[in-house]
PDB file of C-alpha atoms in Angstrom:
ATOM      1  CA  MET A   1      20.445  18.768 -11.145  1.00 48.00           C
ATOM      2  CA  SER A   2      17.042  18.889  -9.436  1.00 54.00           C
ATOM      3  CA  ALA A   3      14.654  15.959  -9.050  1.00 59.00           C
ATOM      4  CA  PRO A   4      11.793  15.602 -11.567  1.00 69.00           C
ATOM      5  CA  ASP A   5       8.364  16.888 -10.552  1.00 71.00           C
ATOM      6  CA  GLY A   6       6.922  14.914  -7.659  1.00 77.00           C
ATOM      7  CA  TRP A   7      10.214  13.217  -6.779  1.00 83.00           C
ATOM      8  CA  ALA A   8      11.788  15.930  -4.609  1.00 81.00           C
ATOM      9  CA  GLY A   9      12.610  14.475  -1.213  1.00 86.00           C
ATOM     10  CA  ILE A  10      12.219  10.904  -2.478  1.00 90.00           C
ATOM     11  CA  LEU A  11      15.245  10.450  -4.700  1.00 92.00           C
ATOM     12  CA  ASP A  12      18.740  10.539  -3.229  1.00 90.00           C
ATOM     13  CA  PRO A  13      21.163  13.203  -4.476  1.00 90.00           C
ATOM     14  CA  GLY A  14      22.430  12.165  -7.901  1.00 90.00           C
ATOM     15  CA  GLU A  15      19.859   9.376  -8.301  1.00 92.00           C
ATOM     16  CA  ALA A  16      18.425   9.285 -11.804  1.00 92.00           C
ATOM     17  CA  ILE A  17      15.167   7.846 -13.130  1.00 94.00           C
ATOM     18  CA  LEU A  18      15.848   5.286 -15.871  1.00 95.00           C
ATOM     19  CA  TRP A  19      12.333   4.041 -16.635  1.00 96.00           C
ATOM     20  CA  GLN A  20       8.720   4.542 -15.617  1.00 95.00           C
ATOM     21  CA  GLY A  21       5.739   2.433 -16.555  1.00 96.00           C
ATOM     22  CA  ARG A  22       2.518   0.764 -15.513  1.00 96.00           C
ATOM     23  CA  PRO A  23       1.398  -2.844 -15.504  1.00 97.00           C
ATOM     24  CA  ASP A  24      -1.171  -4.102 -17.954  1.00 94.00           C
ATOM     25  CA  SER A  25      -4.488  -4.269 -16.129  1.00 91.00           C
ATOM     26  CA  GLY A  26      -6.082  -6.924 -18.317  1.00 89.00           C
ATOM     27  CA  LEU A  27      -7.964  -9.854 -16.842  1.00 87.00           C
ATOM     28  CA  THR A  28      -5.852 -12.916 -16.042  1.00 85.00           C
ATOM     29  CA  LEU A  29      -6.934 -16.232 -14.590  1.00 85.00           C
ATOM     30  CA  HIS A  30      -4.719 -18.321 -12.328  1.00 85.00           C
ATOM     31  CA  PRO A  31      -5.687 -21.632 -10.702  1.00 89.00           C
ATOM     32  CA  GLY A  32      -5.992 -19.989  -7.280  1.00 89.00           C
ATOM     33  CA  GLN A  33      -8.364 -17.348  -8.608  1.00 91.00           C
ATOM     34  CA  ILE A  34     -10.486 -19.950 -10.342  1.00 94.00           C
ATOM     35  CA  GLY A  35     -10.692 -21.993  -7.139  1.00 95.00           C
ATOM     36  CA  ILE A  36     -11.802 -18.977  -5.096  1.00 95.00           C
ATOM     37  CA  ALA A  37     -14.336 -17.981  -7.764  1.00 95.00           C
ATOM     38  CA  LEU A  38     -15.735 -21.538  -7.821  1.00 96.00           C
ATOM     39  CA  PHE A  39     -16.047 -21.467  -4.027  1.00 96.00           C
ATOM     40  CA  GLY A  40     -17.981 -18.169  -4.304  1.00 97.00           C
ATOM     41  CA  LEU A  41     -20.174 -19.692  -7.011  1.00 97.00           C
ATOM     42  CA  MET A  42     -21.013 -22.717  -4.842  1.00 97.00           C
ATOM     43  CA  PHE A  43     -21.645 -20.448  -1.846  1.00 95.00           C
ATOM     44  CA  SER A  44     -24.032 -18.270  -3.885  1.00 97.00           C
ATOM     45  CA  ALA A  45     -25.724 -21.259  -5.510  1.00 97.00           C
ATOM     46  CA  PHE A  46     -26.406 -22.871  -2.137  1.00 96.00           C
ATOM     47  CA  ALA A  47     -27.749 -19.554  -0.797  1.00 96.00           C
ATOM     48  CA  ALA A  48     -30.028 -19.230  -3.841  1.00 96.00           C
ATOM     49  CA  PHE A  49     -31.262 -22.796  -3.370  1.00 95.00           C
ATOM     50  CA  TRP A  50     -31.873 -22.101   0.320  1.00 95.00           C
ATOM     51  CA  MET A  51     -33.799 -18.901  -0.495  1.00 94.00           C
ATOM     52  CA  VAL A  52     -36.023 -20.730  -2.988  1.00 94.00           C
ATOM     53  CA  MET A  53     -36.793 -23.446  -0.451  1.00 93.00           C
ATOM     54  CA  ALA A  54     -37.326 -20.931   2.380  1.00 92.00           C
ATOM     55  CA  SER A  55     -39.624 -18.815   0.193  1.00 92.00           C
ATOM     56  CA  GLN A  56     -42.150 -21.656   0.241  1.00 91.00           C
ATOM     57  CA  ALA A  57     -42.668 -21.076   3.961  1.00 88.00           C
ATOM     58  CA  PRO A  58     -44.862 -18.192   5.144  1.00 89.00           C
ATOM     59  CA  GLY A  59     -43.133 -14.918   6.028  1.00 87.00           C
ATOM     60  CA  GLY A  60     -39.980 -13.291   4.782  1.00 86.00           C
ATOM     61  CA  PHE A  61     -37.462 -15.694   6.321  1.00 86.00           C
ATOM     62  CA  TRP A  62     -36.010 -16.341   2.844  1.00 90.00           C
ATOM     63  CA  ALA A  63     -34.535 -12.803   2.817  1.00 91.00           C
ATOM     64  CA  PHE A  64     -31.830 -13.869   5.297  1.00 91.00           C
ATOM     65  CA  GLY A  65     -30.288 -15.830   2.434  1.00 92.00           C
ATOM     66  CA  LEU A  66     -29.609 -12.581   0.569  1.00 95.00           C
ATOM     67  CA  ILE A  67     -26.648 -11.881   2.846  1.00 95.00           C
ATOM     68  CA  HIS A  68     -25.025 -15.200   1.990  1.00 95.00           C
ATOM     69  CA  PHE A  69     -25.872 -14.874  -1.694  1.00 96.00           C
ATOM     70  CA  SER A  70     -24.288 -11.407  -1.752  1.00 96.00           C
ATOM     71  CA  VAL A  71     -21.145 -12.643   0.008  1.00 96.00           C
ATOM     72  CA  GLY A  72     -20.754 -15.364  -2.618  1.00 96.00           C
ATOM     73  CA  ILE A  73     -21.088 -12.812  -5.427  1.00 97.00           C
ATOM     74  CA  VAL A  74     -18.519 -10.527  -3.760  1.00 97.00           C
ATOM     75  CA  VAL A  75     -16.086 -13.456  -3.470  1.00 96.00           C
ATOM     76  CA  ILE A  76     -16.473 -14.189  -7.193  1.00 96.00           C
ATOM     77  CA  VAL A  77     -15.989 -10.556  -8.217  1.00 95.00           C
ATOM     78  CA  TRP A  78     -13.004 -10.127  -5.873  1.00 94.00           C
ATOM     79  CA  ALA A  79     -11.302 -13.281  -7.160  1.00 94.00           C
ATOM     80  CA  LEU A  80     -11.638 -12.261 -10.791  1.00 94.00           C
ATOM     81  CA  LEU A  81     -11.358  -8.474 -10.729  1.00 94.00           C
ATOM     82  CA  TRP A  82      -9.163  -7.460  -7.770  1.00 93.00           C
ATOM     83  CA  GLY A  83      -5.877  -8.122  -9.599  1.00 92.00           C
ATOM     84  CA  PRO A  84      -6.756  -6.028 -12.669  1.00 94.00           C
ATOM     85  CA  TYR A  85      -8.157  -3.255 -10.459  1.00 94.00           C
ATOM     86  CA  ARG A  86      -5.014  -3.156  -8.296  1.00 94.00           C
ATOM     87  CA  ARG A  87      -2.727  -3.166 -11.344  1.00 94.00           C
ATOM     88  CA  GLY A  88      -4.788  -0.316 -12.822  1.00 95.00           C
ATOM     89  CA  HIS A  89      -3.858   1.775  -9.781  1.00 96.00           C
ATOM     90  CA  THR A  90      -0.146   0.872  -9.768  1.00 96.00           C
ATOM     91  CA  TRP A  91       2.887   2.740 -11.139  1.00 96.00           C
ATOM     92  CA  TYR A  92       6.482   1.566 -11.487  1.00 97.00           C
ATOM     93  CA  THR A  93       9.705   3.565 -11.478  1.00 96.00           C
ATOM     94  CA  LEU A  94      13.267   2.333 -11.906  1.00 97.00           C
ATOM     95  CA  THR A  95      16.225   4.486 -10.945  1.00 95.00           C
ATOM     96  CA  ASP A  96      19.896   3.731 -11.130  1.00 94.00           C
ATOM     97  CA  ARG A  97      19.715   2.625  -7.463  1.00 94.00           C
ATOM     98  CA  ARG A  98      16.186   1.471  -6.633  1.00 95.00           C
ATOM     99  CA  ALA A  99      12.926   0.092  -7.926  1.00 97.00           C
ATOM    100  CA  PHE A 100       9.759   1.873  -6.775  1.00 97.00           C
ATOM    101  CA  ILE A 101       6.216   0.541  -6.710  1.00 97.00           C
ATOM    102  CA  ALA A 102       3.475   3.104  -6.089  1.00 96.00           C
ATOM    103  CA  ILE A 103      -0.113   2.089  -5.433  1.00 96.00           C
ATOM    104  CA  LYS A 104      -3.100   4.370  -4.889  1.00 95.00           C
ATOM    105  CA  LEU A 105      -6.246   2.605  -3.690  1.00 93.00           C
ATOM    106  CA  PRO A 106      -9.433   4.279  -2.424  1.00 90.00           C
ATOM    107  CA  LEU A 107      -9.518   2.892   1.121  1.00 88.00           C
ATOM    108  CA  SER A 108      -5.811   2.396   1.856  1.00 88.00           C
ATOM    109  CA  GLY A 109      -4.602   5.588   0.160  1.00 90.00           C
ATOM    110  CA  LYS A 110      -1.211   6.138  -1.428  1.00 93.00           C
ATOM    111  CA  GLN A 111       1.644   3.736  -0.832  1.00 95.00           C
ATOM    112  CA  LEU A 112       5.195   4.022  -2.162  1.00 95.00           C
ATOM    113  CA  LYS A 113       7.748   1.293  -1.554  1.00 96.00           C
ATOM    114  CA  SER A 114      11.320   1.234  -2.754  1.00 96.00           C
ATOM    115  CA  TYR A 115      13.576  -1.759  -3.179  1.00 96.00           C
ATOM    116  CA  PRO A 116      17.332  -1.224  -3.475  1.00 95.00           C
ATOM    117  CA  ILE A 117      19.121  -2.734  -6.423  1.00 95.00           C
ATOM    118  CA  SER A 118      22.483  -4.114  -5.405  1.00 93.00           C
ATOM    119  CA  GLU A 119      24.876  -6.750  -6.615  1.00 91.00           C
ATOM    120  CA  ASN A 120      23.031  -9.221  -4.340  1.00 91.00           C
ATOM    121  CA  THR A 121      19.592  -8.518  -5.804  1.00 92.00           C
ATOM    122  CA  VAL A 122      18.277 -11.632  -7.514  1.00 92.00           C
ATOM    123  CA  LEU A 123      16.517 -10.711 -10.743  1.00 95.00           C
ATOM    124  CA  ASP A 124      14.031 -13.156 -12.232  1.00 94.00           C
ATOM    125  CA  LEU A 125      12.713 -12.285 -15.700  1.00 95.00           C
ATOM    126  CA  GLN A 126       9.571 -14.011 -16.891  1.00 94.00           C
ATOM    127  CA  SER A 127       9.713 -12.897 -20.498  1.00 92.00           C
ATOM    128  CA  GLY A 128       6.804 -12.614 -22.902  1.00 89.00           C
ATOM    129  CA  ASP A 129       4.489 -10.068 -24.504  1.00 92.00           C
ATOM    130  CA  LEU A 130       3.785  -8.968 -20.944  1.00 94.00           C
ATOM    131  CA  SER A 131       6.874  -9.637 -18.871  1.00 95.00           C
ATOM    132  CA  THR A 132       7.328  -9.794 -15.125  1.00 96.00           C
ATOM    133  CA  ILE A 133      10.583  -9.002 -13.335  1.00 96.00           C
ATOM    134  CA  ILE A 134      10.823 -10.243  -9.756  1.00 96.00           C
ATOM    135  CA  PHE A 135      13.459  -8.459  -7.673  1.00 95.00           C
ATOM    136  CA  HIS A 136      12.425  -8.959  -4.049  1.00 94.00           C
ATOM    137  CA  GLU A 137      10.829 -11.554  -1.791  1.00 93.00           C
ATOM    138  CA  GLU A 138       9.143 -11.008   1.567  1.00 91.00           C
ATOM    139  CA  ARG A 139       8.161 -13.621   4.105  1.00 91.00           C
ATOM    140  CA  LYS A 140       4.711 -12.947   5.483  1.00 89.00           C
ATOM    141  CA  ARG A 141       3.441 -14.591   8.608  1.00 89.00           C
ATOM    142  CA  ARG A 142       0.111 -16.360   8.231  1.00 86.00           C
ATOM    143  CA  LYS A 143      -2.142 -18.113  10.686  1.00 86.00           C
ATOM    144  CA  ASN A 144      -0.537 -21.498   9.986  1.00 87.00           C
ATOM    145  CA  GLY A 145       3.062 -20.589   9.194  1.00 88.00           C
ATOM    146  CA  HIS A 146       4.715 -18.350   6.650  1.00 90.00           C
ATOM    147  CA  THR A 147       4.400 -17.668   2.955  1.00 89.00           C
ATOM    148  CA  THR A 148       6.766 -16.004   0.515  1.00 90.00           C
ATOM    149  CA  VAL A 149       5.474 -13.079  -1.511  1.00 91.00           C
ATOM    150  CA  ARG A 150       7.379 -12.310  -4.721  1.00 93.00           C
ATOM    151  CA  ILE A 151       7.586  -8.606  -5.526  1.00 95.00           C
ATOM    152  CA  GLY A 152       8.429  -7.004  -8.834  1.00 96.00           C
ATOM    153  CA  PHE A 153       7.261  -5.230 -11.943  1.00 97.00           C
ATOM    154  CA  GLU A 154       4.320  -7.332 -13.141  1.00 95.00           C
ATOM    155  CA  ARG A 155       2.895  -7.541 -16.661  1.00 96.00           C
ATOM    156  CA  ILE A 156       5.004  -4.815 -18.305  1.00 96.00           C
ATOM    157  CA  ARG A 157       5.322  -4.446 -22.062  1.00 93.00           C
ATOM    158  CA  ASP A 158       9.038  -3.640 -22.293  1.00 91.00           C
ATOM    159  CA  GLY A 159      10.304  -6.246 -19.839  1.00 94.00           C
ATOM    160  CA  ASP A 160      13.498  -7.140 -21.693  1.00 95.00           C
ATOM    161  CA  LYS A 161      14.555  -3.482 -21.805  1.00 96.00           C
ATOM    162  CA  VAL A 162      13.758  -2.917 -18.109  1.00 96.00           C
ATOM    163  CA  TYR A 163      15.578  -6.117 -17.159  1.00 96.00           C
ATOM    164  CA  ARG A 164      18.673  -4.895 -19.042  1.00 96.00           C
ATOM    165  CA  LEU A 165      18.454  -1.519 -17.244  1.00 96.00           C
ATOM    166  CA  MET A 166      18.272  -3.329 -13.891  1.00 96.00           C
ATOM    167  CA  ARG A 167      21.273  -5.515 -14.764  1.00 95.00           C
ATOM    168  CA  ASP A 168      23.228  -2.379 -15.756  1.00 94.00           C
ATOM    169  CA  ALA A 169      22.274  -0.732 -12.448  1.00 92.00           C
ATOM    170  CA  GLN A 170      23.511  -3.854 -10.632  1.00 92.00           C
ATOM    171  CA  GLU A 171      26.826  -3.732 -12.444  1.00 90.00           C
ATOM    172  CA  ARG A 172      27.309  -0.075 -11.445  1.00 86.00           C
ATOM    173  CA  THR A 173      26.949  -1.002  -7.752  1.00 80.00           C
ATOM    174  CA  THR A 174      29.866  -3.478  -7.802  1.00 72.00           C
TER     175      THR A 174
END
């Protein structure tokens, strides 16, 4: 049996696709996003205040505040819209052996990562209308230590079904 279109050279011999889907790209608000957006709002508000005060002086010195005002606006937009934009350019595939996450962004290009599903894979289902299934964690080094990034299929509509497929794939590996 040959691999489906676009999967030649990616799937192992005998590996079968069980499910494919995409995350919901709707707007969500988390406390961290709100905090970053509020910081951007304060940054922009201070820059606007500074520009108004500087505009009372002769010359065009006030225009230097436009850079700071623009940065504040970009921070707000990024905090609120980056997640939905990224999810809108993400595709998920589940096979009987691996979970794939494909992302295609304008500046970073195409990215395809696979995560093996084994008997040791910890599956965490966050069930709901839009479910999330976490199946991998990565430790990322930061300036002041490390942080753990949870990886999985985010905001999918048929989460219970996909979770069951992943559990079945786990059972086949034992």
